[in-house]
Short mmCIF file of C-alpha atoms in Angstrom, two decimals:
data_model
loop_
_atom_site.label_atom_id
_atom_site.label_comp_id
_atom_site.label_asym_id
_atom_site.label_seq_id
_atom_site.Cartn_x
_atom_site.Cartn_y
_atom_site.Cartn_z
CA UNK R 946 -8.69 100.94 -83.40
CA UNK R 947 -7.91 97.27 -82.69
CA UNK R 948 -9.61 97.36 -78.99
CA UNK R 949 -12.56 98.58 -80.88
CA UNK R 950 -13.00 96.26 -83.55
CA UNK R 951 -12.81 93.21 -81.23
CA UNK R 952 -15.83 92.95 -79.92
CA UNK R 953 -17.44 93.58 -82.92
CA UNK R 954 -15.32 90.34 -84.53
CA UNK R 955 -16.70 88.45 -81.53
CA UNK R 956 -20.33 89.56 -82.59
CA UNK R 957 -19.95 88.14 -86.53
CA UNK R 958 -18.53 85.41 -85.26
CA UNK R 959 -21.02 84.13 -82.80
CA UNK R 960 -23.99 85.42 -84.95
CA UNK R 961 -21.99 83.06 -88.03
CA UNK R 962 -21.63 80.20 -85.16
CA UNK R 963 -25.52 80.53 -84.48
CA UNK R 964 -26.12 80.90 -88.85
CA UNK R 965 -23.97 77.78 -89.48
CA UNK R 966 -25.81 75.48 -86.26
CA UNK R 967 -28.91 75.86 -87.50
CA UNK R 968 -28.06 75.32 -91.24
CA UNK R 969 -26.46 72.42 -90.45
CA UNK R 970 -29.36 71.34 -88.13
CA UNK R 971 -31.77 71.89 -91.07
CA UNK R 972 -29.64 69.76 -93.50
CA UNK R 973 -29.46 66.62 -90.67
CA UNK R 974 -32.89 67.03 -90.44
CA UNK R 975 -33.74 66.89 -94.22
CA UNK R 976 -31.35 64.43 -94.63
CA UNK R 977 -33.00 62.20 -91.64
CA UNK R 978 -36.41 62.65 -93.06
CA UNK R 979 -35.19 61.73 -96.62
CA UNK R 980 -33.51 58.75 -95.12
CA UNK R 981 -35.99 57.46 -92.72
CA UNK R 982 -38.27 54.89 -93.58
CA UNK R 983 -42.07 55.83 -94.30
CA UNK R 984 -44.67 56.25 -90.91
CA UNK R 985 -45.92 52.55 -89.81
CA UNK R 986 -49.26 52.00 -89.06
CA UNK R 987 -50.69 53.27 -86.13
CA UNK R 988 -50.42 50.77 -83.52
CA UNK R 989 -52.97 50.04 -80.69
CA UNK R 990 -52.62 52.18 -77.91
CA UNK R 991 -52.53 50.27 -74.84
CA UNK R 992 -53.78 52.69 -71.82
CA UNK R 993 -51.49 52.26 -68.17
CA UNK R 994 -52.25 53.70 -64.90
CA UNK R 995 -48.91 55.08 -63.52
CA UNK R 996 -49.08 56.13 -60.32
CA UNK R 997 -47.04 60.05 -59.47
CA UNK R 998 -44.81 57.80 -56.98
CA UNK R 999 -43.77 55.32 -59.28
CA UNK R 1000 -42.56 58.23 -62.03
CA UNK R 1001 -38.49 58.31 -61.77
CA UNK R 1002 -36.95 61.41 -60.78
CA UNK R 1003 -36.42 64.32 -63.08
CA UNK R 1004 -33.42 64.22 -65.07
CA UNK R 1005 -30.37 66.01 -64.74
CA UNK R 1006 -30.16 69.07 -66.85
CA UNK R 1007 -27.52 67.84 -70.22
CA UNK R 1008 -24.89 70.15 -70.95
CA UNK R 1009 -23.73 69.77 -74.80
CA UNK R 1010 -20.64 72.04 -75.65
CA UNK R 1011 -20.17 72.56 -79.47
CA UNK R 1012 -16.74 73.69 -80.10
CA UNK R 1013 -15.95 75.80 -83.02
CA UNK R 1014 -13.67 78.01 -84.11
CA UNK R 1015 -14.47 81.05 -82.98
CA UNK R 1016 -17.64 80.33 -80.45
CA UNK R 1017 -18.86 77.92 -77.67
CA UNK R 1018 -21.97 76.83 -77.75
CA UNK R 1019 -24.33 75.40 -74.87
CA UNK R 1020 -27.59 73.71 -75.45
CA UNK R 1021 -29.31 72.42 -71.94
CA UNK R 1022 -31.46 69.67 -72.33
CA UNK R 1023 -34.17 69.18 -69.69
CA UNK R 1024 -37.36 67.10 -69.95
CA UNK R 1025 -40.14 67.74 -71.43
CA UNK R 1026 -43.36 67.06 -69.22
CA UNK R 1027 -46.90 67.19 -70.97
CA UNK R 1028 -48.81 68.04 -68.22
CA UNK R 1029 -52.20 67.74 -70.19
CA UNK R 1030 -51.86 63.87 -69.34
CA UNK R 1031 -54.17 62.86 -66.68
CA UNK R 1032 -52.29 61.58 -63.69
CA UNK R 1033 -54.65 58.54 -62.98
CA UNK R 1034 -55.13 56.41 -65.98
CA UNK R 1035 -57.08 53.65 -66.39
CA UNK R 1036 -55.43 50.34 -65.55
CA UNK R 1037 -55.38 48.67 -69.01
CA UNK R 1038 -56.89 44.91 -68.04
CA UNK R 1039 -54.60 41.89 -67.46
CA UNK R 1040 -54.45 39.49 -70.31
CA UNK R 1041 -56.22 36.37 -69.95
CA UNK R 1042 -55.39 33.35 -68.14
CA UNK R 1043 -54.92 29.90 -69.83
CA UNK R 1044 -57.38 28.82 -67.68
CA UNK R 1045 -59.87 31.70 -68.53
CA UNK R 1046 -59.10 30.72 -72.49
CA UNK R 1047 -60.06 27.78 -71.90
CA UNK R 1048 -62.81 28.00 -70.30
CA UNK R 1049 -63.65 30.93 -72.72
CA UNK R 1050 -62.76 28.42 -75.23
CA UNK R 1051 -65.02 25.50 -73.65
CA UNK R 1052 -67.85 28.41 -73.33
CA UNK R 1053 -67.70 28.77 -77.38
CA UNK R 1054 -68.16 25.16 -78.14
CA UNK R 1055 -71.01 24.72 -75.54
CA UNK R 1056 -72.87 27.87 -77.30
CA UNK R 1057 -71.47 26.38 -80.47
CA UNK R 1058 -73.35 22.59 -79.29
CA UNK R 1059 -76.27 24.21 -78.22
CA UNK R 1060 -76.26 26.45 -81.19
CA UNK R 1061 -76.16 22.99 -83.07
CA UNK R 1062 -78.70 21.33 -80.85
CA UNK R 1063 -80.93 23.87 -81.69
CA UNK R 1064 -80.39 23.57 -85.46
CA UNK R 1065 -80.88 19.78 -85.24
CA UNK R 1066 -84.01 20.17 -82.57
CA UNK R 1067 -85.58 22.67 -85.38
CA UNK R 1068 -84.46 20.28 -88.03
CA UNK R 1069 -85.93 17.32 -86.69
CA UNK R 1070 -89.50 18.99 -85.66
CA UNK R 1071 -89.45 20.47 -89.23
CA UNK R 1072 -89.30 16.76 -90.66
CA UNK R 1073 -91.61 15.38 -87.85
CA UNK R 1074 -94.19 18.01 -89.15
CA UNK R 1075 -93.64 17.32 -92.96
CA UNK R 1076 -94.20 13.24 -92.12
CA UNK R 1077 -97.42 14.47 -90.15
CA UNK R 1078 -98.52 15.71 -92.68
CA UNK R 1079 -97.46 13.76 -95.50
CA UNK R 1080 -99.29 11.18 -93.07
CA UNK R 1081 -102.61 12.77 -93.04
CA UNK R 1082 -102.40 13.95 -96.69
CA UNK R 1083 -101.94 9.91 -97.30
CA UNK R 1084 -104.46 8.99 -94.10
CA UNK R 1085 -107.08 11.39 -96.04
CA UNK R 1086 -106.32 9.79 -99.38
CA UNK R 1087 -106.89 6.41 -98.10
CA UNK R 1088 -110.31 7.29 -96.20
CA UNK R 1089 -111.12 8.78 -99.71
CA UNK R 1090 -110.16 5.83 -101.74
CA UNK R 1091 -112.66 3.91 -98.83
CA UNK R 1092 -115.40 6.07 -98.77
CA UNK R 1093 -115.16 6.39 -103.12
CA UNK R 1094 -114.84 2.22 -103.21
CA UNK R 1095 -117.62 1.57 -100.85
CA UNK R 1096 -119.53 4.35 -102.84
CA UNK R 1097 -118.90 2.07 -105.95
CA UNK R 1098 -119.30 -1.23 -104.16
CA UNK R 1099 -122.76 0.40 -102.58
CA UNK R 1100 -124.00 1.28 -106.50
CA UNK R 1101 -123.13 -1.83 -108.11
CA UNK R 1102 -124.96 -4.04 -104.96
CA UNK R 1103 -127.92 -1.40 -105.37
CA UNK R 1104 -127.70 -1.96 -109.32
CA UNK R 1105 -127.17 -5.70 -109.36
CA UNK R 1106 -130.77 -5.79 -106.91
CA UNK R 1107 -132.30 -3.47 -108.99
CA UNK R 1108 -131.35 -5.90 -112.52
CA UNK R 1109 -132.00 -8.87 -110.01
CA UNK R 1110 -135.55 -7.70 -109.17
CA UNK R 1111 -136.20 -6.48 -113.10
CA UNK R 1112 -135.37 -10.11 -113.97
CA UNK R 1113 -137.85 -11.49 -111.62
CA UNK R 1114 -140.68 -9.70 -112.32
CA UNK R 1115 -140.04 -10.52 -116.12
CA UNK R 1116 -140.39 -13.99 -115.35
CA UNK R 1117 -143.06 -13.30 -113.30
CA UNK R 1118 -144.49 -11.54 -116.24
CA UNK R 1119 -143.57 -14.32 -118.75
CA UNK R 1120 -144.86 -16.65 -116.29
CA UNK R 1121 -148.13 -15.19 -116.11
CA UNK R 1122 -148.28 -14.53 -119.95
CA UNK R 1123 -147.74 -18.22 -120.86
CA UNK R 1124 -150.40 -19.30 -118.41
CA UNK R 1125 -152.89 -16.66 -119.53
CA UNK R 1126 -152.06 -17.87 -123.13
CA UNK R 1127 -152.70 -21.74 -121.60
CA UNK R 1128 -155.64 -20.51 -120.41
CA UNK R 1129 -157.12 -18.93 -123.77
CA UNK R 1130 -155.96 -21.65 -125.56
CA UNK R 1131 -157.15 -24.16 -123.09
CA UNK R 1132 -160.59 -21.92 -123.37
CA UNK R 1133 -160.77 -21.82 -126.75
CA UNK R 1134 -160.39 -25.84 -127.14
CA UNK R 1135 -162.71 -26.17 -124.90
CA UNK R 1136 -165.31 -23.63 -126.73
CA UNK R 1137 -164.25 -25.14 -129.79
CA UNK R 1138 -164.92 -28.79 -129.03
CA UNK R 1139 -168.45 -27.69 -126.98
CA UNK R 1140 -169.22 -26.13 -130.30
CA UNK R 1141 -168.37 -29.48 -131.73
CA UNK R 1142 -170.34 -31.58 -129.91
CA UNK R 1143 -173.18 -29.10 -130.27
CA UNK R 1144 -173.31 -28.73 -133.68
CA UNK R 1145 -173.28 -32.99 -133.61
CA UNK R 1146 -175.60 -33.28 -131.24
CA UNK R 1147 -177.99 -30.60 -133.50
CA UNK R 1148 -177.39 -32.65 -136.62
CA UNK R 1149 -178.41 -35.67 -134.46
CA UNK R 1150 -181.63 -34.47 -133.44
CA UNK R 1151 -182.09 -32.53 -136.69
CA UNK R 1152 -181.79 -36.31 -138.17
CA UNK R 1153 -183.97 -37.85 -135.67
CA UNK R 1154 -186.64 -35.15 -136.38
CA UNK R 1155 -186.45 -35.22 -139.90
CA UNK R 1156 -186.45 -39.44 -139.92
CA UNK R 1157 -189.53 -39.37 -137.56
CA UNK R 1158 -191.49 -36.57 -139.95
CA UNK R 1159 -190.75 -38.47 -143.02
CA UNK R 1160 -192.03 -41.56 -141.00
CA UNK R 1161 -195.29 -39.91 -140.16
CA UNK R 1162 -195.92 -38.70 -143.48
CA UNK R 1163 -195.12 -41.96 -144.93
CA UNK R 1164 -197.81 -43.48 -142.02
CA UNK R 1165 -200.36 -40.79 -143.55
CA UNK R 1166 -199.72 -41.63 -147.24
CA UNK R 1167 -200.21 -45.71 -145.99
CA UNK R 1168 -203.12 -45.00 -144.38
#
């Protein structure tokens, strides 16, 4: 009886050796996920060609023993290779130079200048325009202002020769009526004092005719 049972007591115990490893494996493993701290960010994967020479050797297979009780455990440990990697990678490029920053640097503020330039260029055509302009706007305002004065100055010469002649041929007229009015009156003393003289020199010979008829009849009646 106790030959058989043995190996039957070497079963339980190696299947309870197995039942308490991984319990205990599942309790580290809670216990390191409820102790670790939360997942960082992501962090930028840099990309480096590794050439098959340059890998190191394989590692040794690890041995652990666990010792318990009633079993021995052995866990080999061997590397694990993803071999779903490419082999050639892409070189990841070489970080710059001081020399390229700087001149990377220098290249910035030259775009930056001419960037500037540009503005300024722009900026000063822009006003260079707006004086034109303001220029002609004034040049045209001016010529207006000319062309409107001489306008004026062109009607008031016209209007002061127009009152200018108007006056002259009023004095021409008064003029001519004062000597026409001379002249009637001058006619009309002149008619006046022939009438004058006529009228005497009738009454004269009216006398004379009337003295020498009396004087006849006066002969008659003597005779």
């Amino acid at each position: 009886m106790n030959k058989n049972q043995k190996p039957h007591f070497k079963q339980n115990a190696i299947a309870l050796s197995f039942t308490i490893g991984v319990h205990a494996i599942a309790i580290v493993g809670l216990l390191f996920l409820g102790l670790s701290k939360p997942p960082e960010q992501p962090k930028k994967l840099t990309t480096i060609l590794v050439k098959p020479e340059d890998l190191p050797p394989p590692l040794a297979k690890a041995v652990e023993q666990e010792t318990t009780a009633t079993n021995e455990a052995k866990e080999v440990l061997t590397p694990i290779v993803d071999e779903t990697l490419p082999q050639n990678l892409p070189a990841a490029p070489p970080p710059p130079t001081a020399q390229q920053l700087t001149a990377q640097k220098q290249k910035a503020e030259q775009a930056q200048q001419a960037k500037l330039a540009e503005q300024k260029r722009k900026g000063d055509e822009a006003a260079k325009a707006k004086q034109a302009a303001e220029q002609r706007k004034a040049d045209e305002a001016q010529a207006q202002k000319q062309r409107a004065d001489a306008e004026a100055k062109r009607q008031a010469e016209s209007k002061a020769r127009s009152e200018a002649e108007q006056k002259r041929k009023a004095e021409q007229n008064a003029k001519a009526d004062e000597a026409a009015k001379a002249k009637q009156a001058a006619e009309q003393r002149k008619a006046a004092e022939d009438a004058k003289r006529k009228a005497e020199t009738d009454a004269k010979l009216k006398r004379e005719a009337q003295k020498a008829e009396n004087a006849k009849l006066q002969a008659q009646q003597d005779a």
